[in-house]
mmCIF file of C-alpha atoms and ligand atoms in Angstrom:
data_model
loop_
_atom_site.group_PDB
_atom_site.id
_atom_site.type_symbol
_atom_site.label_atom_id
_atom_site.label_comp_id
_atom_site.label_asym_id
_atom_site.label_seq_id
_atom_site.Cartn_x
_atom_site.Cartn_y
_atom_site.Cartn_z
ATOM 1 C CA MET G 1032 -89.308 20.666 -47.206
ATOM 2 C CA ASN G 1033 -88.053 17.753 -49.289
ATOM 3 C CA LEU G 1034 -85.119 15.671 -48.089
ATOM 4 C CA ILE G 1035 -82.533 17.122 -50.473
ATOM 5 C CA ASP G 1036 -83.399 20.673 -49.449
ATOM 6 C CA HIS G 1037 -83.235 19.630 -45.816
ATOM 7 C CA LEU G 1038 -79.799 17.996 -46.238
ATOM 8 C CA ARG G 1039 -78.519 21.117 -47.979
ATOM 9 C CA SER G 1040 -79.609 23.429 -45.195
ATOM 10 C CA ARG G 1041 -79.382 21.395 -41.957
ATOM 11 C CA ARG G 1042 -76.924 22.233 -39.167
ATOM 12 C CA SER G 1043 -75.828 20.494 -36.001
ATOM 13 C CA VAL G 1044 -77.404 22.022 -32.889
ATOM 14 C CA ARG G 1045 -75.524 22.126 -29.600
ATOM 15 C CA SER G 1046 -77.762 24.273 -27.422
ATOM 16 C CA PHE G 1047 -81.327 23.428 -26.546
ATOM 17 C CA ASP G 1048 -84.199 25.169 -24.764
ATOM 18 C CA SER G 1049 -85.873 23.624 -21.737
ATOM 19 C CA ARG G 1050 -88.873 22.178 -23.589
ATOM 20 C CA ALA G 1051 -89.146 18.436 -23.011
ATOM 21 C CA VAL G 1052 -89.541 16.249 -26.059
ATOM 22 C CA PRO G 1053 -92.884 14.433 -25.649
ATOM 23 C CA ASP G 1054 -92.552 10.671 -25.324
ATOM 24 C CA SER G 1055 -94.735 10.196 -28.399
ATOM 25 C CA VAL G 1056 -92.275 12.274 -30.475
ATOM 26 C CA LEU G 1057 -89.312 10.334 -29.095
ATOM 27 C CA GLU G 1058 -91.082 7.058 -29.847
ATOM 28 C CA ASP G 1059 -91.737 8.196 -33.433
ATOM 29 C CA ILE G 1060 -88.049 9.021 -33.866
ATOM 30 C CA LEU G 1061 -86.938 5.658 -32.481
ATOM 31 C CA ALA G 1062 -89.460 3.741 -34.555
ATOM 32 C CA ALA G 1063 -88.331 5.603 -37.703
ATOM 33 C CA ALA G 1064 -84.642 5.007 -36.888
ATOM 34 C CA SER G 1065 -85.299 1.308 -36.383
ATOM 35 C CA ARG G 1066 -86.312 1.227 -40.071
ATOM 36 C CA ALA G 1067 -82.706 2.025 -41.086
ATOM 37 C CA PRO G 1068 -81.031 -0.405 -43.485
ATOM 38 C CA THR G 1069 -79.239 -3.136 -41.548
ATOM 39 C CA GLY G 1070 -76.756 -5.827 -42.579
ATOM 40 C CA GLY G 1071 -78.539 -9.145 -43.126
ATOM 41 C CA SER G 1072 -81.597 -7.676 -41.366
ATOM 42 C CA MET G 1073 -79.681 -8.540 -38.168
ATOM 43 C CA GLN G 1074 -79.847 -5.113 -36.460
ATOM 44 C CA LEU G 1075 -76.451 -5.607 -34.817
ATOM 45 C CA TYR G 1076 -76.876 -2.512 -32.643
ATOM 46 C CA THR G 1077 -78.702 -1.274 -29.556
ATOM 47 C CA ALA G 1078 -79.307 2.403 -28.738
ATOM 48 C CA ILE G 1079 -79.808 3.486 -25.139
ATOM 49 C CA VAL G 1080 -81.942 6.583 -24.538
ATOM 50 C CA THR G 1081 -81.042 8.791 -21.572
ATOM 51 C CA THR G 1082 -83.561 11.453 -20.479
ATOM 52 C CA ASP G 1083 -83.108 11.346 -16.699
ATOM 53 C CA VAL G 1084 -81.517 14.632 -15.551
ATOM 54 C CA ALA G 1085 -79.076 13.073 -13.079
ATOM 55 C CA ARG G 1086 -77.959 10.456 -15.581
ATOM 56 C CA LYS G 1087 -77.491 13.123 -18.280
ATOM 57 C CA GLU G 1088 -75.331 15.029 -15.808
ATOM 58 C CA ALA G 1089 -73.250 11.905 -15.207
ATOM 59 C CA LEU G 1090 -73.003 11.321 -18.955
ATOM 60 C CA ALA G 1091 -71.730 14.885 -19.481
ATOM 61 C CA GLY G 1092 -68.890 14.024 -17.090
ATOM 62 C CA ILE G 1093 -68.115 10.741 -18.817
ATOM 63 C CA HIS G 1094 -67.982 12.597 -22.154
ATOM 64 C CA PHE G 1095 -65.182 14.740 -20.684
ATOM 65 C CA GLY G 1096 -67.478 17.612 -19.713
ATOM 66 C CA VAL G 1097 -69.485 18.113 -22.929
ATOM 67 C CA GLU G 1098 -71.849 20.946 -21.953
ATOM 68 C CA SER G 1099 -74.493 20.342 -24.640
ATOM 69 C CA ILE G 1100 -75.479 17.007 -23.059
ATOM 70 C CA ARG G 1101 -76.912 18.881 -20.086
ATOM 71 C CA SER G 1102 -79.406 20.941 -22.094
ATOM 72 C CA ALA G 1103 -80.335 18.104 -24.497
ATOM 73 C CA ALA G 1104 -83.754 16.548 -23.912
ATOM 74 C CA ALA G 1105 -82.447 13.106 -24.814
ATOM 75 C CA VAL G 1106 -79.092 11.436 -25.342
ATOM 76 C CA LEU G 1107 -79.031 8.424 -27.650
ATOM 77 C CA THR G 1108 -76.004 6.173 -27.234
ATOM 78 C CA PHE G 1109 -75.630 3.817 -30.179
ATOM 79 C CA CYS G 1110 -73.776 0.582 -29.481
ATOM 80 C CA ILE G 1111 -72.611 -2.259 -31.654
ATOM 81 C CA ASP G 1112 -74.531 -5.257 -30.297
ATOM 82 C CA ILE G 1113 -73.646 -8.771 -31.384
ATOM 83 C CA HIS G 1114 -74.719 -10.091 -27.962
ATOM 84 C CA ARG G 1115 -78.481 -10.164 -28.596
ATOM 85 C CA LEU G 1116 -78.373 -12.082 -31.866
ATOM 86 C CA GLY G 1117 -75.648 -14.383 -30.509
ATOM 87 C CA ARG G 1118 -77.814 -15.290 -27.524
ATOM 88 C CA TRP G 1119 -80.812 -15.938 -29.737
ATOM 89 C CA LEU G 1120 -78.805 -18.227 -32.011
ATOM 90 C CA GLU G 1121 -77.478 -20.079 -28.972
ATOM 91 C CA LEU G 1122 -81.032 -20.575 -27.709
ATOM 92 C CA ALA G 1123 -81.632 -22.447 -30.931
ATOM 93 C CA GLY G 1124 -78.508 -24.548 -30.365
ATOM 94 C CA GLU G 1125 -76.502 -22.686 -33.042
ATOM 95 C CA VAL G 1126 -72.926 -21.397 -32.715
ATOM 96 C CA PRO G 1127 -72.646 -17.634 -33.418
ATOM 97 C CA GLY G 1128 -69.402 -16.322 -34.933
ATOM 98 C CA PHE G 1129 -69.693 -12.531 -34.707
ATOM 99 C CA ASP G 1130 -67.011 -11.948 -32.042
ATOM 100 C CA ASN G 1131 -64.351 -10.690 -34.423
ATOM 101 C CA ALA G 1132 -63.524 -7.712 -36.641
ATOM 102 C CA TRP G 1133 -66.294 -8.664 -39.061
ATOM 103 C CA GLY G 1134 -68.967 -8.412 -36.355
ATOM 104 C CA LEU G 1135 -67.383 -5.152 -35.218
ATOM 105 C CA ALA G 1136 -67.447 -3.659 -38.730
ATOM 106 C CA ILE G 1137 -70.998 -4.679 -39.578
ATOM 107 C CA GLY G 1138 -72.260 -3.710 -36.110
ATOM 108 C CA TYR G 1139 -70.469 -0.344 -36.366
ATOM 109 C CA SER G 1140 -72.040 0.267 -39.767
ATOM 110 C CA ASP G 1141 -75.481 -0.725 -38.509
ATOM 111 C CA ALA G 1142 -75.161 1.552 -35.465
ATOM 112 C CA LEU G 1143 -74.072 4.567 -37.523
ATOM 113 C CA VAL G 1144 -76.712 4.101 -40.211
ATOM 114 C CA ALA G 1145 -79.384 3.912 -37.495
ATOM 115 C CA ALA G 1146 -77.900 6.947 -35.703
ATOM 116 C CA GLN G 1147 -78.041 9.019 -38.883
ATOM 117 C CA SER G 1148 -81.632 7.890 -39.471
ATOM 118 C CA ALA G 1149 -82.476 9.033 -35.929
ATOM 119 C CA THR G 1150 -80.979 12.482 -36.587
ATOM 120 C CA LEU G 1151 -82.912 12.898 -39.825
ATOM 121 C CA ALA G 1152 -86.141 11.701 -38.192
ATOM 122 C CA ALA G 1153 -85.624 14.105 -35.271
ATOM 123 C CA GLU G 1154 -84.793 17.024 -37.572
ATOM 124 C CA SER G 1155 -87.886 16.323 -39.669
ATOM 125 C CA LEU G 1156 -89.925 16.889 -36.486
ATOM 126 C CA GLY G 1157 -88.301 20.263 -35.741
ATOM 127 C CA LEU G 1158 -85.695 19.018 -33.283
ATOM 128 C CA GLY G 1159 -82.003 19.851 -33.334
ATOM 129 C CA THR G 1160 -79.355 17.119 -33.153
ATOM 130 C CA CYS G 1161 -75.605 16.696 -32.799
ATOM 131 C CA PHE G 1162 -73.277 13.685 -32.912
ATOM 132 C CA LEU G 1163 -70.695 13.356 -30.139
ATOM 133 C CA GLY G 1164 -67.345 11.910 -31.192
ATOM 134 C CA SER G 1165 -66.293 11.719 -27.549
ATOM 135 C CA THR G 1166 -68.160 8.390 -27.431
ATOM 136 C CA VAL G 1167 -65.103 6.614 -28.848
ATOM 137 C CA ALA G 1168 -62.703 7.659 -26.074
ATOM 138 C CA ALA G 1169 -65.436 7.396 -23.432
ATOM 139 C CA SER G 1170 -66.431 3.877 -24.469
ATOM 140 C CA PRO G 1171 -64.804 1.979 -21.533
ATOM 141 C CA MET G 1172 -66.598 4.269 -19.051
ATOM 142 C CA LEU G 1173 -69.870 4.054 -20.997
ATOM 143 C CA CYS G 1174 -69.737 0.248 -20.821
ATOM 144 C CA GLY G 1175 -69.810 0.486 -17.027
ATOM 145 C CA PHE G 1176 -72.356 3.321 -16.942
ATOM 146 C CA PHE G 1177 -74.890 1.405 -19.036
ATOM 147 C CA GLY G 1178 -74.063 -2.046 -17.636
ATOM 148 C CA LEU G 1179 -73.227 -3.363 -21.084
ATOM 149 C CA PRO G 1180 -72.665 -7.107 -21.368
ATOM 150 C CA ALA G 1181 -69.747 -8.517 -23.395
ATOM 151 C CA HIS G 1182 -70.127 -7.998 -27.145
ATOM 152 C CA VAL G 1183 -71.892 -4.632 -26.789
ATOM 153 C CA LEU G 1184 -69.762 -1.556 -27.529
ATOM 154 C CA PRO G 1185 -70.786 2.164 -27.615
ATOM 155 C CA VAL G 1186 -69.682 3.858 -30.850
ATOM 156 C CA ALA G 1187 -71.858 6.934 -31.426
ATOM 157 C CA THR G 1188 -73.924 9.398 -29.446
ATOM 158 C CA VAL G 1189 -76.662 11.689 -30.768
ATOM 159 C CA ILE G 1190 -78.050 14.414 -28.547
ATOM 160 C CA LEU G 1191 -81.357 16.015 -29.401
ATOM 161 C CA GLY G 1192 -83.845 18.610 -28.245
ATOM 162 C CA TYR G 1193 -85.643 21.747 -29.346
ATOM 163 C CA PRO G 1194 -83.039 24.292 -30.516
ATOM 164 C CA LYS G 1195 -82.597 27.443 -28.472
ATOM 165 C CA GLU G 1196 -83.990 30.229 -30.652
ATOM 166 C CA ASP G 1197 -80.959 32.521 -30.448
ATOM 167 C CA GLN G 1198 -78.635 29.587 -31.127
ATOM 168 C CA ALA G 1199 -80.413 28.533 -34.314
ATOM 169 C CA PRO G 1200 -77.704 28.226 -36.974
ATOM 170 C CA ALA G 1201 -77.972 30.935 -39.602
ATOM 171 C CA SER G 1202 -76.548 29.200 -42.646
ATOM 172 C CA PRO G 1203 -75.287 25.735 -43.565
ATOM 173 C CA SER G 1204 -71.707 24.957 -42.574
ATOM 174 C CA SER G 1205 -68.984 24.601 -45.186
ATOM 175 C CA ARG G 1206 -68.048 21.379 -46.954
ATOM 176 C CA LEU G 1207 -65.237 20.393 -49.307
ATOM 177 C CA PRO G 1208 -66.179 20.477 -53.007
ATOM 178 C CA VAL G 1209 -68.259 17.405 -53.876
ATOM 179 C CA ALA G 1210 -65.643 16.101 -56.344
ATOM 180 C CA THR G 1211 -62.950 16.192 -53.631
ATOM 181 C CA VAL G 1212 -64.902 13.686 -51.591
ATOM 182 C CA PHE G 1213 -66.781 11.685 -54.221
ATOM 183 C CA HIS G 1214 -64.503 10.135 -56.853
ATOM 184 C CA ARG G 1215 -65.524 8.363 -60.041
ATOM 185 C CA GLU G 1216 -64.390 4.788 -60.714
ATOM 186 C CA THR G 1217 -60.903 5.024 -59.126
ATOM 187 C CA TYR G 1218 -59.275 6.977 -56.298
ATOM 188 C CA ALA G 1219 -58.401 10.444 -57.621
ATOM 189 C CA GLU G 1220 -55.297 11.621 -55.745
ATOM 190 C CA PRO G 1221 -55.194 15.443 -55.990
ATOM 191 C CA THR G 1222 -51.972 17.326 -56.668
ATOM 192 C CA ASP G 1223 -50.723 19.563 -53.844
ATOM 193 C CA ALA G 1224 -52.167 22.559 -55.698
ATOM 194 C CA GLU G 1225 -55.548 20.867 -56.149
ATOM 195 C CA LEU G 1226 -55.608 19.865 -52.484
ATOM 196 C CA SER G 1227 -54.840 23.408 -51.356
ATOM 197 C CA LYS G 1228 -57.530 24.739 -53.697
ATOM 198 C CA ALA G 1229 -60.068 22.264 -52.329
ATOM 199 C CA TYR G 1230 -59.449 23.590 -48.799
ATOM 200 C CA ALA G 1231 -59.063 27.260 -49.840
ATOM 201 C CA GLU G 1232 -62.634 28.211 -48.937
ATOM 202 C CA HIS G 1233 -63.528 25.346 -46.637
ATOM 203 C CA GLY G 1234 -60.565 25.827 -44.260
ATOM 204 C CA PRO G 1235 -61.173 29.475 -43.312
ATOM 205 C CA ALA G 1236 -64.981 29.044 -43.282
ATOM 206 C CA THR G 1237 -64.791 26.052 -40.945
ATOM 207 C CA PHE G 1238 -62.223 27.725 -38.712
ATOM 208 C CA GLU G 1239 -64.532 30.717 -38.401
ATOM 209 C CA MET G 1240 -67.429 28.411 -37.489
ATOM 210 C CA PHE G 1241 -65.446 26.671 -34.743
ATOM 211 C CA ALA G 1242 -63.950 29.947 -33.505
ATOM 212 C CA ARG G 1243 -67.469 31.293 -32.880
ATOM 213 C CA MET G 1244 -68.255 28.386 -30.525
ATOM 214 C CA PRO G 1245 -67.776 29.423 -26.893
ATOM 215 C CA SER G 1246 -66.213 26.026 -26.092
ATOM 216 C CA ASN G 1247 -63.332 26.735 -28.508
ATOM 217 C CA ALA G 1248 -62.769 30.456 -27.957
ATOM 218 C CA ALA G 1249 -60.507 30.164 -24.906
ATOM 219 C CA GLY G 1250 -58.208 27.541 -26.479
ATOM 220 C CA ILE G 1251 -57.874 29.475 -29.730
ATOM 221 C CA GLU G 1252 -56.899 32.602 -27.839
ATOM 222 C CA ALA G 1253 -54.593 30.898 -25.341
ATOM 223 C CA PHE G 1254 -52.635 28.834 -27.853
ATOM 224 C CA GLY G 1255 -52.519 31.316 -30.717
ATOM 225 C CA ILE G 1256 -54.472 29.088 -33.092
ATOM 226 C CA LYS G 1257 -54.793 30.930 -36.421
ATOM 227 C CA ASN G 1258 -56.323 28.519 -38.897
ATOM 228 C CA LEU G 1259 -58.099 25.175 -39.258
ATOM 229 C CA GLU G 1260 -54.842 23.276 -39.838
ATOM 230 C CA MET G 1261 -53.478 24.496 -36.489
ATOM 231 C CA MET G 1262 -56.796 23.916 -34.821
ATOM 232 C CA TYR G 1263 -57.050 20.294 -35.969
ATOM 233 C CA ALA G 1264 -53.399 19.349 -35.390
ATOM 234 C CA ARG G 1265 -52.665 21.281 -32.171
ATOM 235 C CA LEU G 1266 -55.913 21.958 -30.358
ATOM 236 C CA ASN G 1267 -58.753 19.572 -31.169
ATOM 237 C CA TYR G 1268 -57.020 16.472 -32.538
ATOM 238 C CA PRO G 1269 -53.343 16.498 -31.432
ATOM 239 C CA PRO G 1270 -51.538 13.172 -31.951
ATOM 240 C CA ASP G 1271 -51.041 12.400 -28.250
ATOM 241 C CA LEU G 1272 -54.736 12.886 -27.436
ATOM 242 C CA LEU G 1273 -55.782 10.789 -30.415
ATOM 243 C CA GLU G 1274 -53.344 8.065 -29.349
ATOM 244 C CA LEU G 1275 -54.994 8.137 -25.936
ATOM 245 C CA SER G 1276 -58.528 8.104 -27.376
ATOM 246 C CA GLY G 1277 -57.593 5.246 -29.667
ATOM 247 C CA MET G 1278 -56.178 3.331 -26.706
ATOM 248 C CA TYR G 1279 -59.388 3.810 -24.735
ATOM 249 C CA PHE G 1280 -61.414 2.572 -27.679
ATOM 250 C CA LEU G 1281 -59.109 -0.393 -28.180
ATOM 251 C CA ALA G 1282 -59.444 -1.195 -24.480
ATOM 252 C CA ALA G 1283 -63.232 -1.224 -24.805
ATOM 253 C CA MET G 1284 -63.094 -3.174 -28.054
ATOM 254 C CA THR G 1285 -60.916 -5.914 -26.589
ATOM 255 C CA GLY G 1286 -62.592 -5.765 -23.158
ATOM 256 C CA GLN G 1287 -66.023 -6.276 -24.721
ATOM 257 C CA GLY G 1288 -64.741 -9.319 -26.583
ATOM 258 C CA PHE G 1289 -64.584 -8.098 -30.169
ATOM 259 C CA ILE G 1290 -60.891 -8.378 -30.951
ATOM 260 C CA SER G 1291 -58.612 -10.902 -29.264
ATOM 261 C CA GLU G 1292 -54.842 -10.632 -29.104
ATOM 262 C CA GLN G 1293 -54.625 -13.911 -30.975
ATOM 263 C CA GLN G 1294 -56.754 -12.538 -33.837
ATOM 264 C CA VAL G 1295 -54.618 -9.401 -34.078
ATOM 265 C CA ALA G 1296 -51.355 -11.345 -33.946
ATOM 266 C CA ARG G 1297 -52.563 -13.793 -36.606
ATOM 267 C CA ALA G 1298 -53.834 -11.003 -38.874
ATOM 268 C CA LYS G 1299 -50.553 -9.099 -38.523
ATOM 269 C CA ALA G 1300 -48.463 -12.155 -39.257
ATOM 270 C CA ALA G 1301 -50.610 -13.115 -42.251
ATOM 271 C CA ARG G 1302 -51.057 -9.596 -43.688
ATOM 272 C CA ALA G 1303 -48.330 -9.813 -46.319
ATOM 273 C CA THR G 1304 -49.484 -13.285 -47.354
ATOM 274 C CA MET G 1305 -53.109 -12.147 -47.701
ATOM 275 C CA ALA G 1306 -52.116 -9.173 -49.838
ATOM 276 C CA ASP G 1307 -49.772 -11.178 -52.117
ATOM 277 C CA PRO G 1308 -50.954 -10.996 -55.751
ATOM 278 C CA ALA G 1309 -50.142 -14.720 -56.165
ATOM 279 C CA VAL G 1310 -52.916 -15.499 -53.672
ATOM 280 C CA GLY G 1311 -55.325 -13.059 -55.317
ATOM 281 C CA ALA G 1312 -54.713 -14.735 -58.678
ATOM 282 C CA LEU G 1313 -55.773 -18.196 -57.472
ATOM 283 C CA SER G 1314 -59.050 -19.790 -58.515
ATOM 284 C CA MET G 1315 -61.876 -18.884 -56.161
ATOM 285 C CA THR G 1316 -61.882 -22.304 -54.522
ATOM 286 C CA ARG G 1317 -58.121 -22.419 -53.979
ATOM 287 C CA GLN G 1318 -58.196 -18.897 -52.604
ATOM 288 C CA LEU G 1319 -61.014 -19.798 -50.223
ATOM 289 C CA VAL G 1320 -59.262 -22.920 -48.942
ATOM 290 C CA PHE G 1321 -56.014 -21.021 -48.472
ATOM 291 C CA SER G 1322 -57.746 -18.132 -46.692
ATOM 292 C CA LEU G 1323 -59.614 -20.475 -44.372
ATOM 293 C CA ALA G 1324 -56.322 -22.198 -43.601
ATOM 294 C CA LEU G 1325 -54.787 -18.813 -42.739
ATOM 295 C CA ALA G 1326 -57.715 -17.786 -40.532
ATOM 296 C CA SER G 1327 -57.847 -21.155 -38.745
ATOM 297 C CA GLY G 1328 -54.209 -20.864 -37.697
ATOM 298 C CA ALA G 1329 -53.214 -24.029 -39.568
ATOM 299 C CA LEU G 1330 -50.451 -22.053 -41.316
ATOM 300 C CA ASP G 1331 -49.267 -20.049 -38.311
ATOM 301 C CA GLY G 1332 -45.761 -21.500 -38.171
ATOM 302 C CA ARG G 1333 -45.116 -21.416 -41.915
ATOM 303 C CA LEU G 1334 -45.849 -17.855 -42.946
ATOM 304 C CA ALA G 1335 -42.196 -17.115 -43.699
ATOM 305 C CA ARG G 1336 -42.496 -19.285 -46.825
ATOM 306 C CA SER G 1337 -43.557 -17.767 -50.141
ATOM 307 C CA PRO G 1338 -47.352 -17.602 -50.455
ATOM 308 C CA SER G 1339 -47.419 -19.625 -53.676
ATOM 309 C CA ALA G 1340 -45.212 -22.418 -52.235
ATOM 310 C CA LEU G 1341 -47.363 -22.461 -49.115
ATOM 311 C CA GLU G 1342 -50.556 -22.581 -51.112
ATOM 312 C CA THR G 1343 -49.276 -25.483 -53.192
ATOM 313 C CA GLU G 1344 -48.452 -27.322 -49.975
ATOM 314 C CA VAL G 1345 -51.963 -26.733 -48.616
ATOM 315 C CA PHE G 1346 -53.482 -27.743 -51.941
ATOM 316 C CA ASP G 1347 -51.491 -30.997 -52.058
ATOM 317 C CA PHE G 1348 -52.250 -31.806 -48.440
ATOM 318 C CA VAL G 1349 -56.001 -31.201 -48.697
ATOM 319 C CA ASN G 1350 -56.126 -33.014 -52.029
ATOM 320 C CA ALA G 1351 -54.473 -36.073 -50.502
ATOM 321 C CA ALA G 1352 -56.832 -36.047 -47.484
ATOM 322 C CA GLU G 1353 -60.005 -35.135 -49.385
ATOM 323 C CA PRO G 1354 -59.450 -35.917 -53.075
ATOM 324 C CA THR G 1355 -62.793 -34.543 -54.360
ATOM 325 C CA LEU G 1356 -63.160 -31.542 -52.065
ATOM 326 C CA TYR G 1357 -61.919 -28.883 -54.479
ATOM 327 C CA GLU G 1358 -64.302 -30.021 -57.221
ATOM 328 C CA GLU G 1359 -67.173 -30.211 -54.767
ATOM 329 C CA PHE G 1360 -66.460 -26.677 -53.553
ATOM 330 C CA THR G 1361 -66.267 -25.436 -57.125
ATOM 331 C CA ALA G 1362 -69.554 -27.124 -58.025
ATOM 332 C CA MET G 1363 -71.376 -26.048 -54.875
ATOM 333 C CA SER G 1364 -71.365 -22.939 -52.729
ATOM 334 C CA VAL G 1365 -68.666 -21.882 -50.266
ATOM 335 C CA PHE G 1366 -71.566 -21.633 -47.843
ATOM 336 C CA HIS G 1367 -72.028 -25.433 -47.899
ATOM 337 C CA PRO G 1368 -71.513 -26.265 -44.197
ATOM 338 C CA GLY G 1369 -70.703 -29.956 -44.719
ATOM 339 C CA LEU G 1370 -67.899 -29.175 -47.153
ATOM 340 C CA ARG G 1371 -66.337 -26.609 -44.845
ATOM 341 C CA ALA G 1372 -66.497 -29.064 -41.932
ATOM 342 C CA ARG G 1373 -64.545 -31.620 -44.021
ATOM 343 C CA LEU G 1374 -62.066 -28.914 -45.019
ATOM 344 C CA HIS G 1375 -61.497 -27.859 -41.402
ATOM 345 C CA ALA G 1376 -60.933 -31.494 -40.425
ATOM 346 C CA ALA G 1377 -58.321 -31.810 -43.180
ATOM 347 C CA LEU G 1378 -56.670 -28.517 -42.205
ATOM 348 C CA GLY G 1379 -56.458 -29.725 -38.610
ATOM 349 C CA GLY G 1380 -54.276 -32.554 -39.950
ATOM 350 C CA PHE G 1381 -52.112 -30.020 -41.765
ATOM 351 C CA GLY G 1382 -51.567 -28.061 -38.532
ATOM 352 C CA ALA G 1383 -50.799 -31.282 -36.621
ATOM 353 C CA GLN G 1384 -48.271 -32.312 -39.283
ATOM 354 C CA LEU G 1385 -46.641 -28.924 -38.808
ATOM 355 C CA GLU G 1386 -46.414 -29.365 -35.042
ATOM 356 C CA GLN G 1387 -44.857 -32.824 -35.448
ATOM 357 C CA ALA G 1388 -42.286 -31.413 -37.873
ATOM 358 C CA ALA G 1389 -41.371 -28.756 -35.328
ATOM 359 C CA GLU G 1390 -40.783 -31.289 -32.522
HETATM 360 C C1 FMN U 2096 -68.747 11.281 -36.031
HETATM 361 C C2 FMN U 2096 -69.086 12.686 -35.609
HETATM 362 C C3 FMN U 2096 -68.618 13.157 -34.406
HETATM 363 C C4 FMN U 2096 -68.945 14.448 -33.984
HETATM 364 N N1 FMN U 2096 -68.546 14.859 -32.758
HETATM 365 C C5 FMN U 2096 -68.916 16.067 -32.299
HETATM 366 C C6 FMN U 2096 -68.611 16.475 -30.975
HETATM 367 O O1 FMN U 2096 -68.008 15.715 -30.209
HETATM 368 N N2 FMN U 2096 -69.006 17.698 -30.559
HETATM 369 C C7 FMN U 2096 -69.693 18.542 -31.378
HETATM 370 O O2 FMN U 2096 -70.033 19.641 -30.941
HETATM 371 N N3 FMN U 2096 -70.011 18.198 -32.642
HETATM 372 C C8 FMN U 2096 -69.661 16.966 -33.127
HETATM 373 N N4 FMN U 2096 -70.019 16.578 -34.385
HETATM 374 C C9 FMN U 2096 -70.731 17.510 -35.269
HETATM 375 C C10 FMN U 2096 -69.754 18.131 -36.262
HETATM 376 O O3 FMN U 2096 -68.923 19.056 -35.608
HETATM 377 C C11 FMN U 2096 -70.545 18.808 -37.394
HETATM 378 O O4 FMN U 2096 -71.328 17.845 -38.054
HETATM 379 C C12 FMN U 2096 -69.626 19.491 -38.395
HETATM 380 O O5 FMN U 2096 -68.889 20.522 -37.799
HETATM 381 C C13 FMN U 2096 -70.415 20.061 -39.554
HETATM 382 O O6 FMN U 2096 -71.391 20.936 -39.078
HETATM 383 P P1 FMN U 2096 -72.939 20.754 -39.421
HETATM 384 O O7 FMN U 2096 -73.352 19.381 -38.950
HETATM 385 O O8 FMN U 2096 -73.618 21.843 -38.678
HETATM 386 O O9 FMN U 2096 -73.092 20.874 -40.899
HETATM 387 C C14 FMN U 2096 -69.712 15.293 -34.821
HETATM 388 C C15 FMN U 2096 -70.183 14.800 -36.034
HETATM 389 C C16 FMN U 2096 -69.895 13.500 -36.420
HETATM 390 C C17 FMN U 2096 -70.449 12.966 -37.709
#
């Protein structure tokens, strides 16, 4: 079967027979998944394979009792990992800078792309697979379970095994119309009528699919859930449970050293300034200098001022300290380390001037 036909007909599998997946098959899947595209060829992820029965049992508990983990032959936990590359750079005497939202975003992307490659590789070998979204809420517990060092964060789980014959999905599950999800050139906001039409078939079909799953039947019956809207908002993804899951994930994210309170506070304070069209309209060099000043904290105490007045102040200050820097930046690349070092030195003076003014 070619890949397009496979993608059209594949289904998630949540119930597996007792056949073990041979190590050679597992190794093939992992080797294929490791070929996934990866930002900067950095592979900012690590996946941990669990096949041990007792550890799978423990994992089922950590994932809030997900039954399918128990019958899966293997559980693959995909983690963002900026630790490994950071260590390697440090061995070479370099200073890594991935411990921020950028590292989180690229590592998250890397982990998910690799996870999807693993599912396709496994499915191509006759195995069934399913993602587990419970990974997000379970991430603080998973950090302890796997002994993850700082800067490693679990974000996705794929379970796999040979599908139980009688559980083999009969037909592909429903999706929204392609044009609802894939827009051309600009965001296409649907009217209320178009939105309702887009969900007209998908809603009932998906509700029926979930209603057939034994894990959902009791809740649907007990709480009088009648359609997908009710199921999403009241049963599976109610606001208070999502708030809680988000808090768990945030706890793991901050605990593992990805996002610091200072970074969040600075980003929040600077958000309006960053989004101001006056800043977006600056020349590339002036925008870069201003943005670096924002990120470095040199402007922390002055963000109440208008972005264009603030930018002019930064421009004048840097120009006085480093008269040729703007031209040099324009002529050379923003990646020129020497130029950025001189800029940071100048910006340090700007911050110090600010502190003096405040005293
Ligand atoms: C990010 C993500 C999280 C998911 N989490 C779960 C989960 O926790 N439990 C589960 O049974 N299925 C989970 N799934 C599988 C979806 O329910 C499934 O892909 C969807 O219903 C469409 O069905 P299909 O994959 O059979 O086409 C998840 C899928 C993704 C991509």
